[in-house]
């Protein structure tokens, strides 16, 4: 899977990657979450390490083996993910946000298990917005010249949504995936377009997540110079 002749073009670089999906606790036994497996983030970590980078992988609720030589920081909630990323970002030449971040969290956490009431319908669930970590990392670069990369899973007008999101987030590169019921989430393979803030557009054919990961590192390495 890894290129046997992987270029050592990330040697001496430190990359920070988020993977998996955040969970927002409702009570001690329940959460709001998403179906991200973490496979794309782990593929990014493996390939960056193969290309010589020092790798920090902040992993939200993944059930995957830690790649050899990669520093894994486990987190669960969006607040924990944000804290771990902000702590590690000042050392990173590039930050890649492959994690699926919960947009909202419950407005309140119940310290005891939420119980049904006889014959009563449940109360509506009040939610509040989570911070946008990618936008924050992009707006306040923790290090001069740091590259910030986001991922977006879109349906319908995928490229138009992607371009708008790239501008809104302020990142350097945005990997846009088209999703459907069986596409991307938990799948071994993907198909994507990488949009650059410089106007570049790099299509990535359907194939293993390692292939997409290598394309991301090609673009990052070229921009780091
Ligand atoms: N992201 C983030 N913090 C959030 C939400 C998303 O850092 N609170 C990051 C994701 O890790 C991903 C990118 O932003 O790299 C795009 O995520 P996406 O969910 O597509 O963006 P949103 O702005 O949440 O847009 P949408 O309303 O389409 O979900
Ligand atoms: Ca979102």
PDB file of C-alpha atoms and ligand atoms in Angstrom:
ATOM      1  CA  UNK A   1       0.000   0.000   0.000  1.00  0.00           C
ATOM      2  CA  UNK A   2       2.723   2.476   0.913  1.00  0.00           C
ATOM      3  CA  UNK A   3       4.858   3.498  -2.029  1.00  0.00           C
ATOM      4  CA  UNK A   4       7.945   1.271  -1.775  1.00  0.00           C
ATOM      5  CA  UNK A   5       9.918   4.239  -3.110  1.00  0.00           C
ATOM      6  CA  UNK A   6       8.207   6.815  -0.881  1.00  0.00           C
ATOM      7  CA  UNK A   7      10.053  10.112  -1.287  1.00  0.00           C
ATOM      8  CA  UNK A   8      11.562  11.436   1.927  1.00  0.00           C
ATOM      9  CA  UNK A   9      10.151  14.876   1.144  1.00  0.00           C
ATOM     10  CA  UNK A  10       8.645  15.287   4.632  1.00  0.00           C
ATOM     11  CA  UNK A  11      11.889  14.506   6.467  1.00  0.00           C
ATOM     12  CA  UNK A  12      12.484  17.076   9.201  1.00  0.00           C
ATOM     13  CA  UNK A  13       8.820  18.132   9.079  1.00  0.00           C
ATOM     14  CA  UNK A  14       6.253  17.681  11.828  1.00  0.00           C
ATOM     15  CA  UNK A  15       2.679  17.057  10.739  1.00  0.00           C
ATOM     16  CA  UNK A  16      -0.402  17.123  12.934  1.00  0.00           C
ATOM     17  CA  UNK A  17      -3.425  15.081  11.845  1.00  0.00           C
ATOM     18  CA  UNK A  18      -6.888  14.649  13.339  1.00  0.00           C
ATOM     19  CA  UNK A  19      -8.816  11.436  12.689  1.00  0.00           C
ATOM     20  CA  UNK A  20     -12.091   9.766  13.611  1.00  0.00           C
ATOM     21  CA  UNK A  21     -15.265  11.444  14.777  1.00  0.00           C
ATOM     22  CA  UNK A  22     -16.069  13.406  17.892  1.00  0.00           C
ATOM     23  CA  UNK A  23     -18.747  12.355  20.384  1.00  0.00           C
ATOM     24  CA  UNK A  24     -20.806  14.715  22.506  1.00  0.00           C
ATOM     25  CA  UNK A  25     -22.060  13.176  25.711  1.00  0.00           C
ATOM     26  CA  UNK A  26     -25.722  13.483  26.694  1.00  0.00           C
ATOM     27  CA  UNK A  27     -25.356  11.529  29.921  1.00  0.00           C
ATOM     28  CA  UNK A  28     -22.889   8.925  31.262  1.00  0.00           C
ATOM     29  CA  UNK A  29     -24.040   6.300  28.740  1.00  0.00           C
ATOM     30  CA  UNK A  30     -25.161   8.197  25.606  1.00  0.00           C
ATOM     31  CA  UNK A  31     -23.671  10.510  23.025  1.00  0.00           C
ATOM     32  CA  UNK A  32     -24.293  12.283  19.718  1.00  0.00           C
ATOM     33  CA  UNK A  33     -21.743  11.116  17.185  1.00  0.00           C
ATOM     34  CA  UNK A  34     -21.034  10.285  13.573  1.00  0.00           C
ATOM     35  CA  UNK A  35     -19.907   7.347  11.483  1.00  0.00           C
ATOM     36  CA  UNK A  36     -16.311   8.361  10.748  1.00  0.00           C
ATOM     37  CA  UNK A  37     -14.008   5.328  11.088  1.00  0.00           C
ATOM     38  CA  UNK A  38     -10.739   7.262  11.151  1.00  0.00           C
ATOM     39  CA  UNK A  39      -9.311   5.289   8.220  1.00  0.00           C
ATOM     40  CA  UNK A  40      -8.477   8.379   6.139  1.00  0.00           C
ATOM     41  CA  UNK A  41      -6.683  10.056   9.037  1.00  0.00           C
ATOM     42  CA  UNK A  42      -4.709   6.900   9.800  1.00  0.00           C
ATOM     43  CA  UNK A  43      -3.782   6.549   6.109  1.00  0.00           C
ATOM     44  CA  UNK A  44      -2.516  10.149   6.235  1.00  0.00           C
ATOM     45  CA  UNK A  45      -0.477   9.338   9.346  1.00  0.00           C
ATOM     46  CA  UNK A  46       1.066   6.166   7.870  1.00  0.00           C
ATOM     47  CA  UNK A  47       1.976   7.814   4.584  1.00  0.00           C
ATOM     48  CA  UNK A  48       3.428  10.926   6.237  1.00  0.00           C
ATOM     49  CA  UNK A  49       5.594   8.723   8.465  1.00  0.00           C
ATOM     50  CA  UNK A  50       6.696   6.720   5.393  1.00  0.00           C
ATOM     51  CA  UNK A  51       7.742  10.013   3.765  1.00  0.00           C
ATOM     52  CA  UNK A  52       9.918  10.898   6.733  1.00  0.00           C
ATOM     53  CA  UNK A  53       7.677  13.170   8.820  1.00  0.00           C
ATOM     54  CA  UNK A  54       7.358  13.240  12.557  1.00  0.00           C
ATOM     55  CA  UNK A  55       3.605  12.595  13.022  1.00  0.00           C
ATOM     56  CA  UNK A  56       1.167  13.500  15.787  1.00  0.00           C
ATOM     57  CA  UNK A  57      -2.252  11.884  15.309  1.00  0.00           C
ATOM     58  CA  UNK A  58      -5.131  13.157  17.425  1.00  0.00           C
ATOM     59  CA  UNK A  59      -7.626  10.297  17.240  1.00  0.00           C
ATOM     60  CA  UNK A  60     -11.270  10.772  18.189  1.00  0.00           C
ATOM     61  CA  UNK A  61     -13.016   7.489  19.041  1.00  0.00           C
ATOM     62  CA  UNK A  62     -11.168   5.283  16.573  1.00  0.00           C
ATOM     63  CA  UNK A  63     -10.728   1.518  16.832  1.00  0.00           C
ATOM     64  CA  UNK A  64      -7.611   1.208  14.677  1.00  0.00           C
ATOM     65  CA  UNK A  65      -4.070   0.087  15.478  1.00  0.00           C
ATOM     66  CA  UNK A  66      -1.648   2.964  16.066  1.00  0.00           C
ATOM     67  CA  UNK A  67       0.652   3.286  13.032  1.00  0.00           C
ATOM     68  CA  UNK A  68       4.303   2.505  13.804  1.00  0.00           C
ATOM     69  CA  UNK A  69       6.297   5.508  14.921  1.00  0.00           C
ATOM     70  CA  UNK A  70       3.264   7.783  15.157  1.00  0.00           C
ATOM     71  CA  UNK A  71       2.443   9.701  18.323  1.00  0.00           C
ATOM     72  CA  UNK A  72      -1.280   9.053  18.985  1.00  0.00           C
ATOM     73  CA  UNK A  73      -3.313  11.331  21.263  1.00  0.00           C
ATOM     74  CA  UNK A  74      -6.756   9.843  22.022  1.00  0.00           C
ATOM     75  CA  UNK A  75      -9.696  12.238  22.505  1.00  0.00           C
ATOM     76  CA  UNK A  76     -13.477  11.971  22.492  1.00  0.00           C
ATOM     77  CA  UNK A  77     -15.364  15.289  22.483  1.00  0.00           C
ATOM     78  CA  UNK A  78     -14.898  18.282  20.194  1.00  0.00           C
ATOM     79  CA  UNK A  79     -13.613  20.301  23.157  1.00  0.00           C
ATOM     80  CA  UNK A  80     -10.927  17.653  23.805  1.00  0.00           C
ATOM     81  CA  UNK A  81     -10.029  17.487  20.116  1.00  0.00           C
ATOM     82  CA  UNK A  82      -9.664  21.271  19.972  1.00  0.00           C
ATOM     83  CA  UNK A  83      -7.503  21.366  23.098  1.00  0.00           C
ATOM     84  CA  UNK A  84      -5.179  18.611  21.837  1.00  0.00           C
ATOM     85  CA  UNK A  85      -4.826  20.276  18.429  1.00  0.00           C
ATOM     86  CA  UNK A  86      -4.174  23.762  19.813  1.00  0.00           C
ATOM     87  CA  UNK A  87      -1.543  22.297  22.168  1.00  0.00           C
ATOM     88  CA  UNK A  88       0.305  20.492  19.360  1.00  0.00           C
ATOM     89  CA  UNK A  89      -0.133  23.066  16.564  1.00  0.00           C
ATOM     90  CA  UNK A  90       2.802  25.375  17.467  1.00  0.00           C
ATOM     91  CA  UNK A  91       5.230  22.554  16.544  1.00  0.00           C
ATOM     92  CA  UNK A  92       3.506  21.575  13.295  1.00  0.00           C
ATOM     93  CA  UNK A  93       4.539  22.502   9.759  1.00  0.00           C
ATOM     94  CA  UNK A  94       1.168  21.249   8.525  1.00  0.00           C
ATOM     95  CA  UNK A  95      -2.175  20.493  10.173  1.00  0.00           C
ATOM     96  CA  UNK A  96      -4.618  18.158   8.434  1.00  0.00           C
ATOM     97  CA  UNK A  97      -8.169  18.003   9.791  1.00  0.00           C
ATOM     98  CA  UNK A  98      -9.468  14.615   8.683  1.00  0.00           C
ATOM     99  CA  UNK A  99     -11.687  14.209  11.753  1.00  0.00           C
ATOM    100  CA  UNK A 100     -15.460  14.513  11.465  1.00  0.00           C
ATOM    101  CA  UNK A 101     -16.306  17.122  14.078  1.00  0.00           C
ATOM    102  CA  UNK A 102     -19.780  17.272  15.650  1.00  0.00           C
ATOM    103  CA  UNK A 103     -21.286  20.612  14.655  1.00  0.00           C
ATOM    104  CA  UNK A 104     -23.491  20.722  17.741  1.00  0.00           C
ATOM    105  CA  UNK A 105     -23.424  19.384  21.269  1.00  0.00           C
ATOM    106  CA  UNK A 106     -26.160  18.992  23.859  1.00  0.00           C
ATOM    107  CA  UNK A 107     -26.748  22.278  25.687  1.00  0.00           C
ATOM    108  CA  UNK A 108     -26.655  20.370  28.974  1.00  0.00           C
ATOM    109  CA  UNK A 109     -24.963  17.227  30.236  1.00  0.00           C
ATOM    110  CA  UNK A 110     -26.997  15.044  32.596  1.00  0.00           C
ATOM    111  CA  UNK A 111     -24.723  13.660  35.298  1.00  0.00           C
ATOM    112  CA  UNK A 112     -27.229  10.849  35.923  1.00  0.00           C
ATOM    113  CA  UNK A 113     -28.672   8.560  33.241  1.00  0.00           C
ATOM    114  CA  UNK A 114     -31.680  10.152  31.533  1.00  0.00           C
ATOM    115  CA  UNK A 115     -34.805   8.092  32.348  1.00  0.00           C
ATOM    116  CA  UNK A 116     -38.105   7.710  30.497  1.00  0.00           C
ATOM    117  CA  UNK A 117     -41.182   9.090  32.224  1.00  0.00           C
ATOM    118  CA  UNK A 118     -44.356   7.003  32.198  1.00  0.00           C
ATOM    119  CA  UNK A 119     -46.637   7.926  29.274  1.00  0.00           C
ATOM    120  CA  UNK A 120     -44.756  11.180  28.553  1.00  0.00           C
ATOM    121  CA  UNK A 121     -43.153  12.076  25.212  1.00  0.00           C
ATOM    122  CA  UNK A 122     -39.469  13.096  25.486  1.00  0.00           C
ATOM    123  CA  UNK A 123     -38.413  16.712  25.810  1.00  0.00           C
ATOM    124  CA  UNK A 124     -36.826  18.151  22.618  1.00  0.00           C
ATOM    125  CA  UNK A 125     -33.052  17.986  22.729  1.00  0.00           C
ATOM    126  CA  UNK A 126     -31.485  21.447  23.074  1.00  0.00           C
ATOM    127  CA  UNK A 127     -28.216  21.819  21.157  1.00  0.00           C
ATOM    128  CA  UNK A 128     -25.515  24.493  20.975  1.00  0.00           C
ATOM    129  CA  UNK A 129     -22.862  25.058  18.290  1.00  0.00           C
ATOM    130  CA  UNK A 130     -19.372  23.680  18.664  1.00  0.00           C
ATOM    131  CA  UNK A 131     -16.340  25.842  17.874  1.00  0.00           C
ATOM    132  CA  UNK A 132     -15.026  25.544  14.308  1.00  0.00           C
ATOM    133  CA  UNK A 133     -11.526  24.189  14.906  1.00  0.00           C
ATOM    134  CA  UNK A 134     -10.411  24.303  11.268  1.00  0.00           C
ATOM    135  CA  UNK A 135     -11.451  27.948  10.902  1.00  0.00           C
ATOM    136  CA  UNK A 136      -9.682  28.802  14.161  1.00  0.00           C
ATOM    137  CA  UNK A 137      -6.454  26.993  13.160  1.00  0.00           C
ATOM    138  CA  UNK A 138      -6.581  28.721   9.767  1.00  0.00           C
ATOM    139  CA  UNK A 139      -7.203  32.215  11.145  1.00  0.00           C
ATOM    140  CA  UNK A 140      -4.538  32.002  13.865  1.00  0.00           C
ATOM    141  CA  UNK A 141      -1.595  30.078  12.408  1.00  0.00           C
ATOM    142  CA  UNK A 142       0.322  28.680  15.343  1.00  0.00           C
ATOM    143  CA  UNK A 143       3.535  28.897  13.331  1.00  0.00           C
ATOM    144  CA  UNK A 144       4.681  31.094  10.429  1.00  0.00           C
ATOM    145  CA  UNK A 145       4.153  29.399   7.070  1.00  0.00           C
ATOM    146  CA  UNK A 146       2.099  26.590   8.574  1.00  0.00           C
ATOM    147  CA  UNK A 147      -0.179  24.836   6.086  1.00  0.00           C
ATOM    148  CA  UNK A 148      -3.731  23.975   7.091  1.00  0.00           C
ATOM    149  CA  UNK A 149      -5.746  21.326   5.267  1.00  0.00           C
ATOM    150  CA  UNK A 150      -9.434  20.479   5.709  1.00  0.00           C
ATOM    151  CA  UNK A 151     -11.696  17.686   4.534  1.00  0.00           C
ATOM    152  CA  UNK A 152     -15.292  18.079   3.431  1.00  0.00           C
ATOM    153  CA  UNK A 153     -17.815  15.361   2.676  1.00  0.00           C
ATOM    154  CA  UNK A 154     -20.503  16.799   0.433  1.00  0.00           C
ATOM    155  CA  UNK A 155     -23.577  15.697  -1.478  1.00  0.00           C
ATOM    156  CA  UNK A 156     -25.286  17.312  -4.489  1.00  0.00           C
ATOM    157  CA  UNK A 157     -23.279  20.224  -5.968  1.00  0.00           C
ATOM    158  CA  UNK A 158     -20.047  18.933  -4.464  1.00  0.00           C
ATOM    159  CA  UNK A 159     -17.527  21.332  -6.044  1.00  0.00           C
ATOM    160  CA  UNK A 160     -19.596  24.469  -5.438  1.00  0.00           C
ATOM    161  CA  UNK A 161     -20.056  23.508  -1.787  1.00  0.00           C
ATOM    162  CA  UNK A 162     -16.329  22.757  -1.587  1.00  0.00           C
ATOM    163  CA  UNK A 163     -15.223  26.089  -3.024  1.00  0.00           C
ATOM    164  CA  UNK A 164     -17.515  28.015  -0.699  1.00  0.00           C
ATOM    165  CA  UNK A 165     -16.287  26.006   2.281  1.00  0.00           C
ATOM    166  CA  UNK A 166     -12.607  26.533   1.411  1.00  0.00           C
ATOM    167  CA  UNK A 167     -13.172  30.303   1.369  1.00  0.00           C
ATOM    168  CA  UNK A 168     -15.211  30.244   4.580  1.00  0.00           C
ATOM    169  CA  UNK A 169     -12.684  28.161   6.510  1.00  0.00           C
ATOM    170  CA  UNK A 170      -9.610  30.059   5.287  1.00  0.00           C
ATOM    171  CA  UNK A 171      -7.510  26.904   4.953  1.00  0.00           C
ATOM    172  CA  UNK A 172      -4.873  26.303   2.237  1.00  0.00           C
ATOM    173  CA  UNK A 173      -6.273  23.050   0.868  1.00  0.00           C
ATOM    174  CA  UNK A 174      -9.667  21.402   1.098  1.00  0.00           C
ATOM    175  CA  UNK A 175     -10.154  17.741   0.180  1.00  0.00           C
ATOM    176  CA  UNK A 176     -13.706  17.365  -1.089  1.00  0.00           C
ATOM    177  CA  UNK A 177     -15.300  13.901  -1.037  1.00  0.00           C
ATOM    178  CA  UNK A 178     -18.657  13.007  -2.495  1.00  0.00           C
ATOM    179  CA  UNK A 179     -20.654  10.937  -0.013  1.00  0.00           C
ATOM    180  CA  UNK A 180     -23.582   8.589  -0.335  1.00  0.00           C
ATOM    181  CA  UNK A 181     -24.927   5.745   1.767  1.00  0.00           C
ATOM    182  CA  UNK A 182     -22.004   3.438   0.985  1.00  0.00           C
ATOM    183  CA  UNK A 183     -19.377   5.989  -0.059  1.00  0.00           C
ATOM    184  CA  UNK A 184     -16.532   7.235   2.152  1.00  0.00           C
ATOM    185  CA  UNK A 185     -17.757   6.485   5.678  1.00  0.00           C
ATOM    186  CA  UNK A 186     -16.035   3.276   6.728  1.00  0.00           C
ATOM    187  CA  UNK A 187     -15.094   2.466   3.139  1.00  0.00           C
ATOM    188  CA  UNK A 188     -11.599   1.351   2.188  1.00  0.00           C
ATOM    189  CA  UNK A 189     -11.515   3.571  -0.876  1.00  0.00           C
ATOM    190  CA  UNK A 190     -12.474   7.083  -1.880  1.00  0.00           C
ATOM    191  CA  UNK A 191     -12.709   9.546  -4.716  1.00  0.00           C
ATOM    192  CA  UNK A 192     -11.984  13.221  -4.206  1.00  0.00           C
ATOM    193  CA  UNK A 193     -10.898  16.602  -5.512  1.00  0.00           C
ATOM    194  CA  UNK A 194      -8.351  18.694  -3.622  1.00  0.00           C
ATOM    195  CA  UNK A 195      -9.123  22.407  -3.919  1.00  0.00           C
ATOM    196  CA  UNK A 196      -6.361  24.940  -3.242  1.00  0.00           C
ATOM    197  CA  UNK A 197      -6.745  28.493  -1.950  1.00  0.00           C
ATOM    198  CA  UNK A 198      -4.397  29.346  -4.852  1.00  0.00           C
ATOM    199  CA  UNK A 199      -7.124  28.203  -7.273  1.00  0.00           C
ATOM    200  CA  UNK A 200      -5.596  24.790  -7.939  1.00  0.00           C
ATOM    201  CA  UNK A 201      -7.825  21.772  -8.413  1.00  0.00           C
ATOM    202  CA  UNK A 202      -6.358  18.273  -8.115  1.00  0.00           C
ATOM    203  CA  UNK A 203      -8.668  15.358  -8.917  1.00  0.00           C
ATOM    204  CA  UNK A 204      -7.930  12.094  -7.116  1.00  0.00           C
ATOM    205  CA  UNK A 205      -9.305   8.994  -8.853  1.00  0.00           C
ATOM    206  CA  UNK A 206     -11.264   6.333  -7.009  1.00  0.00           C
ATOM    207  CA  UNK A 207      -8.767   4.179  -5.115  1.00  0.00           C
ATOM    208  CA  UNK A 208      -7.309   3.323  -1.705  1.00  0.00           C
ATOM    209  CA  UNK A 209      -7.226   6.036   0.976  1.00  0.00           C
ATOM    210  CA  UNK A 210      -3.406   5.811   0.861  1.00  0.00           C
ATOM    211  CA  UNK A 211      -3.509   7.201  -2.667  1.00  0.00           C
ATOM    212  CA  UNK A 212      -5.488  10.240  -1.585  1.00  0.00           C
ATOM    213  CA  UNK A 213      -3.184  10.628   1.429  1.00  0.00           C
ATOM    214  CA  UNK A 214      -0.112  10.649  -0.833  1.00  0.00           C
ATOM    215  CA  UNK A 215      -1.738  13.296  -3.056  1.00  0.00           C
ATOM    216  CA  UNK A 216      -2.350  15.480   0.026  1.00  0.00           C
ATOM    217  CA  UNK A 217       1.315  15.119   1.039  1.00  0.00           C
ATOM    218  CA  UNK A 218       2.471  15.846  -2.546  1.00  0.00           C
ATOM    219  CA  UNK A 219       0.561  19.140  -2.398  1.00  0.00           C
ATOM    220  CA  UNK A 220       1.726  19.926   1.146  1.00  0.00           C
ATOM    221  CA  UNK A 221       5.388  19.139   0.387  1.00  0.00           C
ATOM    222  CA  UNK A 222       5.308  21.331  -2.742  1.00  0.00           C
ATOM    223  CA  UNK A 223       3.867  24.231  -0.736  1.00  0.00           C
ATOM    224  CA  UNK A 224       6.284  23.855   2.183  1.00  0.00           C
ATOM    225  CA  UNK A 225       9.118  24.061  -0.340  1.00  0.00           C
TER     226      UNK A 225
HETATM  227  N1  LIG B   1     -14.416  21.155  11.254  1.00  0.00           N
HETATM  228  C1  LIG B   1     -13.862  21.691  12.400  1.00  0.00           C
HETATM  229  N2  LIG B   1     -14.675  22.109  13.429  1.00  0.00           N
HETATM  230  C2  LIG B   1     -16.012  22.008  13.323  1.00  0.00           C
HETATM  231  C3  LIG B   1     -16.594  21.462  12.147  1.00  0.00           C
HETATM  232  C4  LIG B   1     -15.764  21.042  11.125  1.00  0.00           C
HETATM  233  O1  LIG B   1     -12.640  21.793  12.476  1.00  0.00           O
HETATM  234  N3  LIG B   1     -16.772  22.423  14.327  1.00  0.00           N
HETATM  235  C5  LIG B   1     -13.521  20.757  10.153  1.00  0.00           C
HETATM  236  C6  LIG B   1     -13.562  19.283   9.788  1.00  0.00           C
HETATM  237  O2  LIG B   1     -12.572  18.559  10.489  1.00  0.00           O
HETATM  238  C7  LIG B   1     -13.247  19.299   8.296  1.00  0.00           C
HETATM  239  C8  LIG B   1     -13.791  20.650   7.847  1.00  0.00           C
HETATM  240  O3  LIG B   1     -13.928  21.451   9.022  1.00  0.00           O
HETATM  241  O4  LIG B   1     -11.871  19.296   8.048  1.00  0.00           O
HETATM  242  C9  LIG B   1     -15.078  20.611   7.110  1.00  0.00           C
HETATM  243  O5  LIG B   1     -16.046  19.977   7.910  1.00  0.00           O
HETATM  244  P1  LIG B   1     -17.556  20.095   7.492  1.00  0.00           P
HETATM  245  O6  LIG B   1     -18.405  19.373   8.461  1.00  0.00           O
HETATM  246  O7  LIG B   1     -17.656  19.729   6.047  1.00  0.00           O
HETATM  247  O8  LIG B   1     -17.761  21.688   7.605  1.00  0.00           O
HETATM  248  P2  LIG B   1     -18.886  22.544   8.313  1.00  0.00           P
HETATM  249  O9  LIG B   1     -18.369  23.928   8.352  1.00  0.00           O
HETATM  250  O10 LIG B   1     -19.301  21.938   9.590  1.00  0.00           O
HETATM  251  O11 LIG B   1     -20.058  22.527   7.257  1.00  0.00           O
HETATM  252  P3  LIG B   1     -21.421  21.681   7.175  1.00  0.00           P
HETATM  253  O12 LIG B   1     -22.491  22.625   7.609  1.00  0.00           O
HETATM  254  O13 LIG B   1     -21.498  21.307   5.710  1.00  0.00           O
HETATM  255  O14 LIG B   1     -21.301  20.475   8.065  1.00  0.00           O
HETATM  256 CA1  LIG B   2     -20.088  19.796   9.850  1.00  0.00          CA
END
